[in-house]
């Protein structure tokens, strides 16, 4: 018997306890030939199918055969599980590198956010001081009704606005 | 009257000179979804670990092998969990920088309040209307500068992170669809094997009883002994059938648990794909200074949250 033949097994043709013993023996001998997880899986499934299907008037014997079949099936699957976990483990260094990349990006973004907040504060302080001063001067000049002072204040206010505009343009 | 007009004209001119445009999209849905994805990864890891534990409980003969498997899986999963945590921190950092770029108005208002207070304390006369106009003017400038700065930083960081995002998504999707799914399938098959194995003798006995009952039914019994034999056989059949039903109940519960866990893996894979797409959308939206459509992402997240809860409740 070969592993590839397991799926095509005619379970209904087995009638005696001896038939079942012979079949289990053949199936167990396939275990050492299995070269991949897929083949081990096929044997494991066939062994469970054996235990599901087997029938004999000799209940003690058939139950013992079922037990051997099921234990072997489970052991094979444990082997496959171990191999699966190992294949996941093979990505460890790549995942560590990914985590490191994300951490580096996060740190850079955090730094930028802190710098941006500080810059905003500084810009707000200097720009507000200048703008309030020029607008206050303008307001006072308008009230004083002195033409030269008024022109000077308007000039300062416009120059301040231009300064703000320049700030924007330098950024964009 | 004239003085007010001049003041307004100059203020309006200044406002016109500094008006800009552009905005930053809301990055909080992306940050929230990343956190949900991290939590769902935890739930998926827990689902597989629990599935291994259930397999172990049903098969004490292989206790040592099972314990070894669980330990190895835990180690492998911790690395994925750390990567997921780093993803969440990254998403929060994006959200934080977006917020820093959006708080221009608040910063200027705080500074304006501070300056007004200082001016009052020092006895410098400052009219509140002047402060208000200056605050409006400077708010626009600070806001626009912050948006542009944040936008530049975000575009740069996000475009550099995109290949890493794509790769981690590929790993998550692949593992959900292959390794994790395989592990759940194998653990489930072993659990089914153990449950069936515990009842194999009962089943063999039950089949034998049915066979005898079937043979007896073809014969007409009249003696008290044969009637007693039939009664005994019926009792044996009923007792064995109860055990078979117990087995079938256990098998049904195991199948349902496995089905839910599989659904969680599917949902997680789908959310990971949507999540990577939403990162790309967010990056584009920042570049184009527009809003993002988060409906698809939010739907995936809601589905994933519900499934994670169901699996946790198992």
CSV table of C-alpha atoms in Angstrom, one decimal:
chain,number,residue,atom,x,y,z
A,1,UNK,CA,0.0,0.0,0.0
A,2,UNK,CA,1.1,3.6,-0.8
A,3,UNK,CA,0.1,6.8,0.9
A,4,UNK,CA,-1.7,8.0,-2.2
A,5,UNK,CA,-4.0,5.0,-2.1
A,6,UNK,CA,-5.4,5.8,1.3
A,7,UNK,CA,-8.1,8.1,0.0
A,8,UNK,CA,-9.4,5.4,-2.3
A,9,UNK,CA,-9.6,2.7,0.3
A,10,UNK,CA,-12.8,0.5,0.1
A,11,UNK,CA,-13.7,0.2,3.7
A,12,UNK,CA,-16.8,-1.9,3.0
A,13,UNK,CA,-14.7,-4.8,1.6
A,14,UNK,CA,-13.3,-5.4,5.1
A,15,UNK,CA,-15.3,-8.1,6.9
A,16,UNK,CA,-13.2,-10.1,9.4
A,17,UNK,CA,-11.1,-9.0,12.4
A,18,UNK,CA,-8.1,-10.3,10.5
A,19,UNK,CA,-8.8,-8.0,7.6
A,20,UNK,CA,-8.8,-5.0,10.0
A,21,UNK,CA,-5.6,-6.1,11.7
A,22,UNK,CA,-3.9,-6.5,8.3
A,23,UNK,CA,-5.1,-3.1,7.1
A,24,UNK,CA,-3.9,-1.3,10.3
A,25,UNK,CA,-0.6,-2.9,10.0
A,26,UNK,CA,-0.2,-1.7,6.4
A,27,UNK,CA,-1.3,1.8,7.4
A,28,UNK,CA,1.2,2.0,10.3
A,29,UNK,CA,4.0,0.9,8.0
A,30,UNK,CA,3.3,4.0,5.9
A,31,UNK,CA,4.2,6.3,8.7
A,32,UNK,CA,7.9,5.9,8.2
A,33,UNK,CA,7.5,6.7,4.4
A,34,UNK,CA,5.7,10.0,5.0
A,35,UNK,CA,8.0,12.8,3.9
A,36,UNK,CA,5.8,15.9,4.4
A,37,UNK,CA,3.2,17.3,6.6
A,38,UNK,CA,0.6,16.7,3.9
A,39,UNK,CA,1.4,13.0,3.8
A,40,UNK,CA,1.4,12.7,7.6
A,41,UNK,CA,-1.9,14.4,7.6
A,42,UNK,CA,-3.4,12.0,5.1
A,43,UNK,CA,-2.2,9.0,7.1
A,44,UNK,CA,-3.6,10.6,10.3
A,45,UNK,CA,-7.0,11.2,8.7
A,46,UNK,CA,-7.0,7.6,7.3
A,47,UNK,CA,-6.2,6.2,10.8
A,48,UNK,CA,-9.1,8.1,12.4
A,49,UNK,CA,-11.3,6.9,9.6
A,50,UNK,CA,-10.1,3.4,10.4
A,51,UNK,CA,-11.3,3.8,14.0
A,52,UNK,CA,-14.6,5.3,12.9
A,53,UNK,CA,-15.3,2.5,10.4
A,54,UNK,CA,-13.9,-0.6,11.9
A,55,UNK,CA,-16.3,-3.3,13.2
A,56,UNK,CA,-15.9,-6.7,14.6
A,57,UNK,CA,-17.7,-9.1,17.0
A,58,UNK,CA,-14.5,-9.2,18.9
A,59,UNK,CA,-15.1,-5.9,20.7
A,60,UNK,CA,-11.9,-6.1,22.8
A,61,UNK,CA,-9.6,-6.6,19.8
A,62,UNK,CA,-11.3,-4.0,17.6
A,63,UNK,CA,-11.3,-1.4,20.4
A,64,UNK,CA,-7.6,-2.0,20.9
A,65,UNK,CA,-6.9,-1.6,17.2
A,66,UNK,CA,-9.0,1.6,17.2
A,67,UNK,CA,-7.0,2.9,20.1
A,68,UNK,CA,-3.7,2.3,18.3
A,69,UNK,CA,-5.0,3.9,15.2
A,70,UNK,CA,-6.2,7.0,17.0
A,71,UNK,CA,-3.1,7.5,19.1
A,72,UNK,CA,-0.9,7.2,16.0
A,73,UNK,CA,-3.2,9.7,14.2
A,74,UNK,CA,-2.9,12.2,17.1
A,75,UNK,CA,0.9,11.8,17.3
A,76,UNK,CA,1.2,12.5,13.6
A,77,UNK,CA,-0.8,15.6,13.9
A,78,UNK,CA,1.3,16.8,16.9
A,79,UNK,CA,4.3,16.4,14.6
A,80,UNK,CA,2.6,18.5,12.0
A,81,UNK,CA,1.7,21.1,14.6
A,82,UNK,CA,5.3,21.3,15.7
A,83,UNK,CA,6.4,21.8,12.1
A,84,UNK,CA,3.8,24.5,11.6
A,85,UNK,CA,4.9,26.4,14.7
A,86,UNK,CA,8.5,26.1,13.5
A,87,UNK,CA,7.6,27.6,10.1
A,88,UNK,CA,6.0,30.5,12.0
A,89,UNK,CA,9.1,30.9,14.1
A,90,UNK,CA,11.1,31.2,10.9
A,91,UNK,CA,9.6,34.7,10.5
A,92,UNK,CA,10.8,35.8,13.9
A,93,UNK,CA,13.7,38.0,12.7
A,94,UNK,CA,11.6,39.6,10.0
A,95,UNK,CA,8.8,40.4,12.4
A,96,UNK,CA,11.3,41.8,14.9
A,97,UNK,CA,12.7,44.1,12.1
A,98,UNK,CA,9.1,45.2,11.3
A,99,UNK,CA,8.4,46.0,14.9
A,100,UNK,CA,11.7,48.0,15.0
A,101,UNK,CA,10.8,49.9,11.9
A,102,UNK,CA,7.4,50.9,13.4
A,103,UNK,CA,9.1,51.9,16.6
A,104,UNK,CA,11.6,54.1,14.8
A,105,UNK,CA,8.7,55.7,12.7
A,106,UNK,CA,6.7,56.3,15.9
A,107,UNK,CA,9.6,57.9,17.7
A,108,UNK,CA,10.3,60.2,14.7
A,109,UNK,CA,6.6,61.1,14.5
A,110,UNK,CA,6.4,61.8,18.3
A,111,UNK,CA,9.5,64.1,18.0
A,112,UNK,CA,8.0,65.9,15.1
A,113,UNK,CA,4.7,66.4,17.0
A,114,UNK,CA,6.6,67.8,20.0
A,115,UNK,CA,8.7,70.1,17.7
A,116,UNK,CA,5.6,71.3,15.9
A,117,UNK,CA,3.8,72.1,19.2
A,118,UNK,CA,6.9,74.1,20.4
A,119,UNK,CA,7.2,75.9,17.0
A,120,UNK,CA,3.5,76.7,17.0
A,121,UNK,CA,3.8,78.2,20.5
A,122,UNK,CA,6.8,80.3,19.5
A,123,UNK,CA,5.2,81.5,16.3
A,124,UNK,CA,2.0,82.4,18.2
A,125,UNK,CA,3.9,84.4,20.8
A,126,UNK,CA,6.1,86.4,18.5
A,127,UNK,CA,3.4,86.9,15.8
A,128,UNK,CA,0.7,87.8,18.3
A,129,UNK,CA,3.0,90.3,20.1
A,130,UNK,CA,3.9,92.0,16.9
A,131,UNK,CA,0.4,92.0,15.5
A,132,UNK,CA,-1.2,93.3,18.7
A,133,UNK,CA,1.4,96.0,18.9
A,134,UNK,CA,0.9,97.2,15.3
A,135,UNK,CA,-2.9,97.0,15.5
A,136,UNK,CA,-2.8,98.9,18.9
A,137,UNK,CA,-0.6,101.6,17.3
A,138,UNK,CA,-2.9,101.8,14.4
A,139,UNK,CA,-5.9,102.1,16.6
A,140,UNK,CA,-4.2,104.9,18.7
A,141,UNK,CA,-3.0,106.7,15.5
A,142,UNK,CA,-6.6,106.6,14.1
A,143,UNK,CA,-7.9,108.1,17.3
A,144,UNK,CA,-5.2,110.8,17.4
A,145,UNK,CA,-6.2,112.0,13.9
A,146,UNK,CA,-2.6,112.9,13.1
A,147,UNK,CA,-2.0,112.0,9.4
A,148,UNK,CA,1.7,111.1,9.6
A,149,UNK,CA,1.2,108.8,12.6
A,150,UNK,CA,-1.7,107.2,10.9
A,151,UNK,CA,0.2,106.5,7.7
A,152,UNK,CA,3.1,105.1,9.7
A,153,UNK,CA,0.7,102.9,11.7
A,154,UNK,CA,-1.1,101.6,8.6
A,155,UNK,CA,2.3,100.9,7.1
A,156,UNK,CA,3.4,99.0,10.1
A,157,UNK,CA,0.1,97.0,10.2
A,158,UNK,CA,0.4,96.1,6.5
A,159,UNK,CA,4.1,95.2,7.0
A,160,UNK,CA,3.1,93.0,9.9
A,161,UNK,CA,0.5,91.3,7.7
A,162,UNK,CA,3.1,90.9,5.0
A,163,UNK,CA,5.4,89.3,7.6
A,164,UNK,CA,2.6,86.8,8.5
A,165,UNK,CA,2.1,86.2,4.8
A,166,UNK,CA,5.8,85.5,4.4
A,167,UNK,CA,5.7,83.1,7.3
A,168,UNK,CA,3.0,81.2,5.5
A,169,UNK,CA,4.7,81.3,2.1
A,170,UNK,CA,8.0,80.1,3.6
A,171,UNK,CA,6.2,77.0,4.9
A,172,UNK,CA,4.1,76.2,1.9
B,1,UNK,CA,-16.8,106.3,12.8
B,2,UNK,CA,-14.0,106.9,10.2
B,3,UNK,CA,-11.4,105.6,12.6
B,4,UNK,CA,-13.3,102.3,13.0
B,5,UNK,CA,-13.6,102.0,9.2
B,6,UNK,CA,-9.9,102.5,8.7
B,7,UNK,CA,-9.1,100.0,11.4
B,8,UNK,CA,-11.5,97.4,9.9
B,9,UNK,CA,-10.1,98.0,6.4
B,10,UNK,CA,-6.5,97.4,7.5
B,11,UNK,CA,-7.5,94.4,9.5
B,12,UNK,CA,-9.5,92.9,6.6
B,13,UNK,CA,-6.6,93.6,4.3
B,14,UNK,CA,-4.3,91.8,6.7
B,15,UNK,CA,-6.7,88.9,6.9
B,16,UNK,CA,-7.0,88.7,3.1
B,17,UNK,CA,-3.2,88.5,2.9
B,18,UNK,CA,-2.8,85.6,5.2
B,19,UNK,CA,-5.8,83.4,4.3
B,20,UNK,CA,-4.7,80.0,3.2
B,21,UNK,CA,-6.4,76.7,2.6
B,22,UNK,CA,-6.1,73.0,3.4
B,23,UNK,CA,-6.8,70.6,6.2
B,24,UNK,CA,-5.7,67.4,7.8
B,25,UNK,CA,-7.9,64.3,7.7
B,26,UNK,CA,-9.1,62.7,11.0
B,27,UNK,CA,-6.5,59.9,11.7
B,28,UNK,CA,-8.3,58.7,14.8
B,29,UNK,CA,-10.3,56.0,13.0
B,30,UNK,CA,-7.1,54.5,11.7
B,31,UNK,CA,-5.6,54.6,15.2
B,32,UNK,CA,-8.7,53.0,16.7
B,33,UNK,CA,-8.7,50.3,14.0
B,34,UNK,CA,-5.1,49.5,14.6
B,35,UNK,CA,-5.8,49.0,18.3
B,36,UNK,CA,-8.8,46.7,17.4
B,37,UNK,CA,-6.5,44.8,15.0
B,38,UNK,CA,-4.0,44.4,17.9
B,39,UNK,CA,-6.7,43.1,20.2
B,40,UNK,CA,-8.1,40.7,17.6
B,41,UNK,CA,-4.6,39.4,17.1
B,42,UNK,CA,-4.5,38.7,20.8
B,43,UNK,CA,-7.9,37.0,20.5
B,44,UNK,CA,-6.7,34.9,17.6
B,45,UNK,CA,-3.6,33.8,19.5
B,46,UNK,CA,-5.7,33.0,22.5
B,47,UNK,CA,-8.1,31.0,20.3
B,48,UNK,CA,-5.3,28.9,18.9
B,49,UNK,CA,-3.7,28.5,22.4
B,50,UNK,CA,-7.0,27.5,23.9
B,51,UNK,CA,-7.6,25.1,21.1
B,52,UNK,CA,-4.2,23.5,21.9
B,53,UNK,CA,-5.1,23.4,25.6
B,54,UNK,CA,-8.4,21.7,24.8
B,55,UNK,CA,-6.6,19.1,22.7
B,56,UNK,CA,-4.2,18.5,25.6
B,57,UNK,CA,-7.0,18.1,28.1
B,58,UNK,CA,-8.6,15.4,25.9
B,59,UNK,CA,-5.3,13.6,25.3
B,60,UNK,CA,-3.4,13.4,28.6
B,61,UNK,CA,-1.2,10.6,27.2
B,62,UNK,CA,0.6,13.2,25.1
B,63,UNK,CA,0.8,15.8,27.8
B,64,UNK,CA,4.5,16.5,27.5
B,65,UNK,CA,4.3,17.0,23.7
B,66,UNK,CA,1.3,19.3,24.1
B,67,UNK,CA,3.0,21.4,26.7
B,68,UNK,CA,6.0,21.8,24.4
B,69,UNK,CA,3.8,22.8,21.6
B,70,UNK,CA,2.0,25.4,23.7
B,71,UNK,CA,5.2,26.9,24.9
B,72,UNK,CA,6.6,27.2,21.3
B,73,UNK,CA,3.4,28.7,20.1
B,74,UNK,CA,3.4,31.2,22.9
B,75,UNK,CA,6.9,32.3,22.1
B,76,UNK,CA,6.1,32.6,18.4
B,77,UNK,CA,2.9,34.5,19.1
B,78,UNK,CA,4.6,37.0,21.5
B,79,UNK,CA,6.7,38.3,18.6
B,80,UNK,CA,3.6,38.9,16.6
B,81,UNK,CA,1.9,40.6,19.5
B,82,UNK,CA,5.0,42.9,19.9
B,83,UNK,CA,4.8,43.8,16.2
B,84,UNK,CA,1.1,44.5,16.7
B,85,UNK,CA,1.8,46.8,19.7
B,86,UNK,CA,4.4,48.6,17.6
B,87,UNK,CA,1.8,49.1,14.9
B,88,UNK,CA,-0.6,50.6,17.4
B,89,UNK,CA,2.0,52.9,18.8
B,90,UNK,CA,2.8,54.0,15.2
B,91,UNK,CA,-0.9,54.7,14.5
B,92,UNK,CA,-1.2,56.7,17.7
B,93,UNK,CA,1.9,58.7,16.7
B,94,UNK,CA,0.3,59.5,13.4
B,95,UNK,CA,-2.9,60.5,15.2
B,96,UNK,CA,-0.9,62.6,17.6
B,97,UNK,CA,1.0,64.5,14.8
B,98,UNK,CA,-2.3,65.1,13.0
B,99,UNK,CA,-3.7,66.5,16.3
B,100,UNK,CA,-0.5,68.7,16.7
B,101,UNK,CA,-1.2,70.0,13.2
B,102,UNK,CA,-4.8,70.8,14.0
B,103,UNK,CA,-4.5,72.6,17.3
B,104,UNK,CA,-3.2,75.9,15.8
B,105,UNK,CA,-6.3,77.9,16.9
B,106,UNK,CA,-6.2,76.6,20.4
B,107,UNK,CA,-2.5,77.4,20.8
B,108,UNK,CA,-3.0,81.0,19.6
B,109,UNK,CA,-6.0,81.4,21.9
B,110,UNK,CA,-4.0,80.2,24.9
B,111,UNK,CA,-1.1,82.5,24.0
B,112,UNK,CA,-3.5,85.5,23.4
B,113,UNK,CA,-5.1,85.0,26.8
B,114,UNK,CA,-1.7,84.8,28.4
B,115,UNK,CA,-0.6,88.0,26.6
B,116,UNK,CA,-3.8,89.9,27.6
B,117,UNK,CA,-3.3,88.9,31.2
B,118,UNK,CA,0.3,90.0,31.1
B,119,UNK,CA,-0.6,93.3,29.5
B,120,UNK,CA,-3.2,93.9,32.1
B,121,UNK,CA,-0.8,93.0,34.9
B,122,UNK,CA,1.8,95.4,33.5
B,123,UNK,CA,-0.8,98.2,33.0
B,124,UNK,CA,-0.3,98.3,29.2
B,125,UNK,CA,-3.6,99.3,27.6
B,126,UNK,CA,-4.7,96.8,25.0
B,127,UNK,CA,-8.2,96.9,23.6
B,128,UNK,CA,-9.9,93.5,23.5
B,129,UNK,CA,-11.0,94.1,19.9
B,130,UNK,CA,-7.3,94.5,18.9
B,131,UNK,CA,-6.4,91.2,20.6
B,132,UNK,CA,-9.4,89.5,18.9
B,133,UNK,CA,-8.4,90.7,15.4
B,134,UNK,CA,-4.7,89.8,16.1
B,135,UNK,CA,-5.8,86.3,17.4
B,136,UNK,CA,-7.8,85.7,14.2
B,137,UNK,CA,-4.9,86.7,12.0
B,138,UNK,CA,-2.3,84.8,13.8
B,139,UNK,CA,-4.5,81.7,14.2
B,140,UNK,CA,-4.8,81.4,10.4
B,141,UNK,CA,-1.0,81.7,10.0
B,142,UNK,CA,-0.2,79.3,12.8
B,143,UNK,CA,-2.8,76.8,11.7
B,144,UNK,CA,-1.7,76.8,8.1
B,145,UNK,CA,2.0,76.5,9.0
B,146,UNK,CA,1.2,73.6,11.4
B,147,UNK,CA,-0.9,71.8,8.8
B,148,UNK,CA,1.8,72.0,6.2
B,149,UNK,CA,4.5,71.0,8.6
B,150,UNK,CA,2.5,68.1,10.0
B,151,UNK,CA,1.4,67.1,6.5
B,152,UNK,CA,5.1,67.0,5.3
B,153,UNK,CA,6.1,64.9,8.2
B,154,UNK,CA,3.2,62.6,7.9
B,155,UNK,CA,3.6,62.1,4.1
B,156,UNK,CA,7.2,61.3,4.6
B,157,UNK,CA,6.7,58.9,7.5
B,158,UNK,CA,3.7,57.2,6.0
B,159,UNK,CA,5.2,56.6,2.6
B,160,UNK,CA,8.3,55.1,4.2
B,161,UNK,CA,6.1,52.9,6.4
B,162,UNK,CA,3.8,51.7,3.5
B,163,UNK,CA,6.1,48.8,2.4
B,164,UNK,CA,6.4,47.6,6.0
B,165,UNK,CA,2.6,47.9,6.4
B,166,UNK,CA,2.1,45.9,3.2
B,167,UNK,CA,4.6,43.2,4.4
B,168,UNK,CA,3.1,42.8,7.9
B,169,UNK,CA,-0.4,42.6,6.3
B,170,UNK,CA,0.9,39.9,4.0
B,171,UNK,CA,2.2,38.0,6.9
B,172,UNK,CA,-0.9,38.4,9.0
B,173,UNK,CA,-3.2,37.4,6.1
B,174,UNK,CA,-1.0,34.5,5.1
B,175,UNK,CA,-0.8,33.1,8.6
B,176,UNK,CA,-4.5,33.5,9.2
B,177,UNK,CA,-5.2,31.6,6.0
B,178,UNK,CA,-2.6,28.9,6.4
B,179,UNK,CA,-0.6,28.2,9.6
B,180,UNK,CA,-3.2,29.4,12.1
B,181,UNK,CA,-6.0,27.8,10.2
B,182,UNK,CA,-4.0,24.6,9.9
B,183,UNK,CA,-3.3,24.6,13.6
B,184,UNK,CA,-7.0,25.0,14.4
B,185,UNK,CA,-7.9,22.2,12.0
B,186,UNK,CA,-5.3,19.9,13.4
B,187,UNK,CA,-6.1,20.6,17.0
B,188,UNK,CA,-9.8,20.2,16.2
B,189,UNK,CA,-9.2,16.9,14.5
B,190,UNK,CA,-7.2,15.6,17.5
B,191,UNK,CA,-9.9,16.8,19.8
B,192,UNK,CA,-12.5,14.9,17.7
B,193,UNK,CA,-10.2,11.9,17.6
B,194,UNK,CA,-9.9,11.9,21.4
B,195,UNK,CA,-13.6,12.3,22.0
B,196,UNK,CA,-14.5,9.6,19.5
B,197,UNK,CA,-11.7,7.4,21.0
B,198,UNK,CA,-13.2,7.7,24.5
B,199,UNK,CA,-16.5,6.3,23.1
B,200,UNK,CA,-15.1,3.8,20.5
B,201,UNK,CA,-15.9,0.8,22.9
B,202,UNK,CA,-19.4,2.1,23.5
B,203,UNK,CA,-20.0,2.5,19.8
B,204,UNK,CA,-18.6,-1.0,19.0
B,205,UNK,CA,-20.9,-2.4,21.7
B,206,UNK,CA,-23.9,-0.4,20.5
B,207,UNK,CA,-23.3,-1.7,16.9
B,208,UNK,CA,-23.1,-5.2,18.2
B,209,UNK,CA,-26.4,-4.8,20.3
B,210,UNK,CA,-28.2,-3.4,17.2
B,211,UNK,CA,-26.9,-6.4,15.2
B,212,UNK,CA,-28.2,-8.9,17.8
B,213,UNK,CA,-31.5,-7.0,18.1
B,214,UNK,CA,-31.9,-7.1,14.4
B,215,UNK,CA,-31.3,-10.8,14.3
B,216,UNK,CA,-33.7,-11.4,17.1
B,217,UNK,CA,-36.4,-9.3,15.4
B,218,UNK,CA,-36.5,-11.9,12.6
B,219,UNK,CA,-37.5,-14.6,15.1
B,220,UNK,CA,-40.8,-14.9,16.9
B,221,UNK,CA,-40.1,-15.2,20.7
B,222,UNK,CA,-42.7,-16.6,23.0
B,223,UNK,CA,-40.8,-18.1,25.9
B,224,UNK,CA,-40.4,-16.0,29.1
B,225,UNK,CA,-36.6,-16.4,28.7
B,226,UNK,CA,-36.6,-14.9,25.2
B,227,UNK,CA,-38.8,-12.0,26.3
B,228,UNK,CA,-36.5,-11.3,29.2
B,229,UNK,CA,-33.5,-11.4,26.8
B,230,UNK,CA,-35.2,-8.8,24.6
B,231,UNK,CA,-35.9,-6.6,27.6
B,232,UNK,CA,-32.2,-6.8,28.7
B,233,UNK,CA,-31.1,-6.0,25.1
B,234,UNK,CA,-33.4,-3.0,25.0
B,235,UNK,CA,-32.0,-1.7,28.3
B,236,UNK,CA,-28.4,-2.2,27.1
B,237,UNK,CA,-29.2,-0.4,23.9
B,238,UNK,CA,-30.8,2.5,25.7
B,239,UNK,CA,-27.8,2.9,28.1
B,240,UNK,CA,-25.3,2.7,25.3
B,241,UNK,CA,-27.3,5.1,23.2
B,242,UNK,CA,-27.2,7.7,26.0
B,243,UNK,CA,-23.4,7.5,25.9
B,244,UNK,CA,-23.3,7.9,22.2
B,245,UNK,CA,-25.6,10.9,22.5
B,246,UNK,CA,-23.2,12.4,25.1
B,247,UNK,CA,-20.3,11.9,22.6
B,248,UNK,CA,-22.3,13.6,19.8
B,249,UNK,CA,-23.0,16.6,22.1
B,250,UNK,CA,-19.3,17.0,22.8
B,251,UNK,CA,-18.6,16.7,19.1
B,252,UNK,CA,-21.2,19.4,18.3
B,253,UNK,CA,-19.7,21.8,20.8
B,254,UNK,CA,-16.2,21.2,19.5
B,255,UNK,CA,-17.3,21.7,15.9
B,256,UNK,CA,-19.1,25.0,16.8
B,257,UNK,CA,-16.1,26.3,18.7
B,258,UNK,CA,-13.8,25.5,15.8
B,259,UNK,CA,-16.2,27.2,13.3
B,260,UNK,CA,-16.2,30.4,15.4
B,261,UNK,CA,-12.4,30.4,15.7
B,262,UNK,CA,-12.1,30.0,12.0
B,263,UNK,CA,-14.5,32.9,11.4
B,264,UNK,CA,-12.4,35.0,13.6
B,265,UNK,CA,-9.3,34.2,11.6
B,266,UNK,CA,-11.1,35.1,8.3
B,267,UNK,CA,-12.4,38.3,9.8
B,268,UNK,CA,-8.9,39.2,11.0
B,269,UNK,CA,-7.4,38.6,7.6
B,270,UNK,CA,-10.0,40.8,6.0
B,271,UNK,CA,-9.5,43.6,8.5
B,272,UNK,CA,-5.8,43.4,8.1
B,273,UNK,CA,-6.3,44.0,4.3
B,274,UNK,CA,-8.7,46.9,4.9
B,275,UNK,CA,-6.4,48.3,7.5
B,276,UNK,CA,-3.4,48.4,5.1
B,277,UNK,CA,-5.7,50.0,2.4
B,278,UNK,CA,-6.8,52.6,5.0
B,279,UNK,CA,-3.2,53.5,5.7
B,280,UNK,CA,-2.7,54.1,2.0
B,281,UNK,CA,-5.9,56.1,1.8
B,282,UNK,CA,-5.0,58.2,4.8
B,283,UNK,CA,-1.5,58.9,3.3
B,284,UNK,CA,-3.2,60.0,0.1
B,285,UNK,CA,-5.7,62.1,1.9
B,286,UNK,CA,-2.9,63.9,3.8
B,287,UNK,CA,-1.1,64.6,0.6
B,288,UNK,CA,-4.3,65.8,-1.1
B,289,UNK,CA,-5.4,67.6,2.1
B,290,UNK,CA,-8.9,66.0,2.0
B,291,UNK,CA,-11.0,63.8,4.3
B,292,UNK,CA,-10.9,59.9,4.3
B,293,UNK,CA,-13.7,57.5,3.9
B,294,UNK,CA,-13.6,55.2,6.9
B,295,UNK,CA,-16.9,53.3,6.4
B,296,UNK,CA,-15.4,50.1,5.1
B,297,UNK,CA,-12.8,50.1,7.9
B,298,UNK,CA,-15.3,50.7,10.6
B,299,UNK,CA,-17.6,47.9,9.3
B,300,UNK,CA,-14.7,45.4,9.3
B,301,UNK,CA,-13.7,46.5,12.8
B,302,UNK,CA,-17.3,46.1,14.1
B,303,UNK,CA,-17.5,42.6,12.7
B,304,UNK,CA,-14.1,41.7,14.1
B,305,UNK,CA,-14.9,43.1,17.6
B,306,UNK,CA,-18.2,41.1,17.7
B,307,UNK,CA,-16.4,37.9,16.6
B,308,UNK,CA,-13.5,38.4,19.1
B,309,UNK,CA,-16.0,38.8,21.9
B,310,UNK,CA,-17.9,35.6,20.8
B,311,UNK,CA,-14.6,33.6,20.7
B,312,UNK,CA,-13.5,35.1,24.1
B,313,UNK,CA,-16.9,34.0,25.6
B,314,UNK,CA,-16.5,30.4,24.5
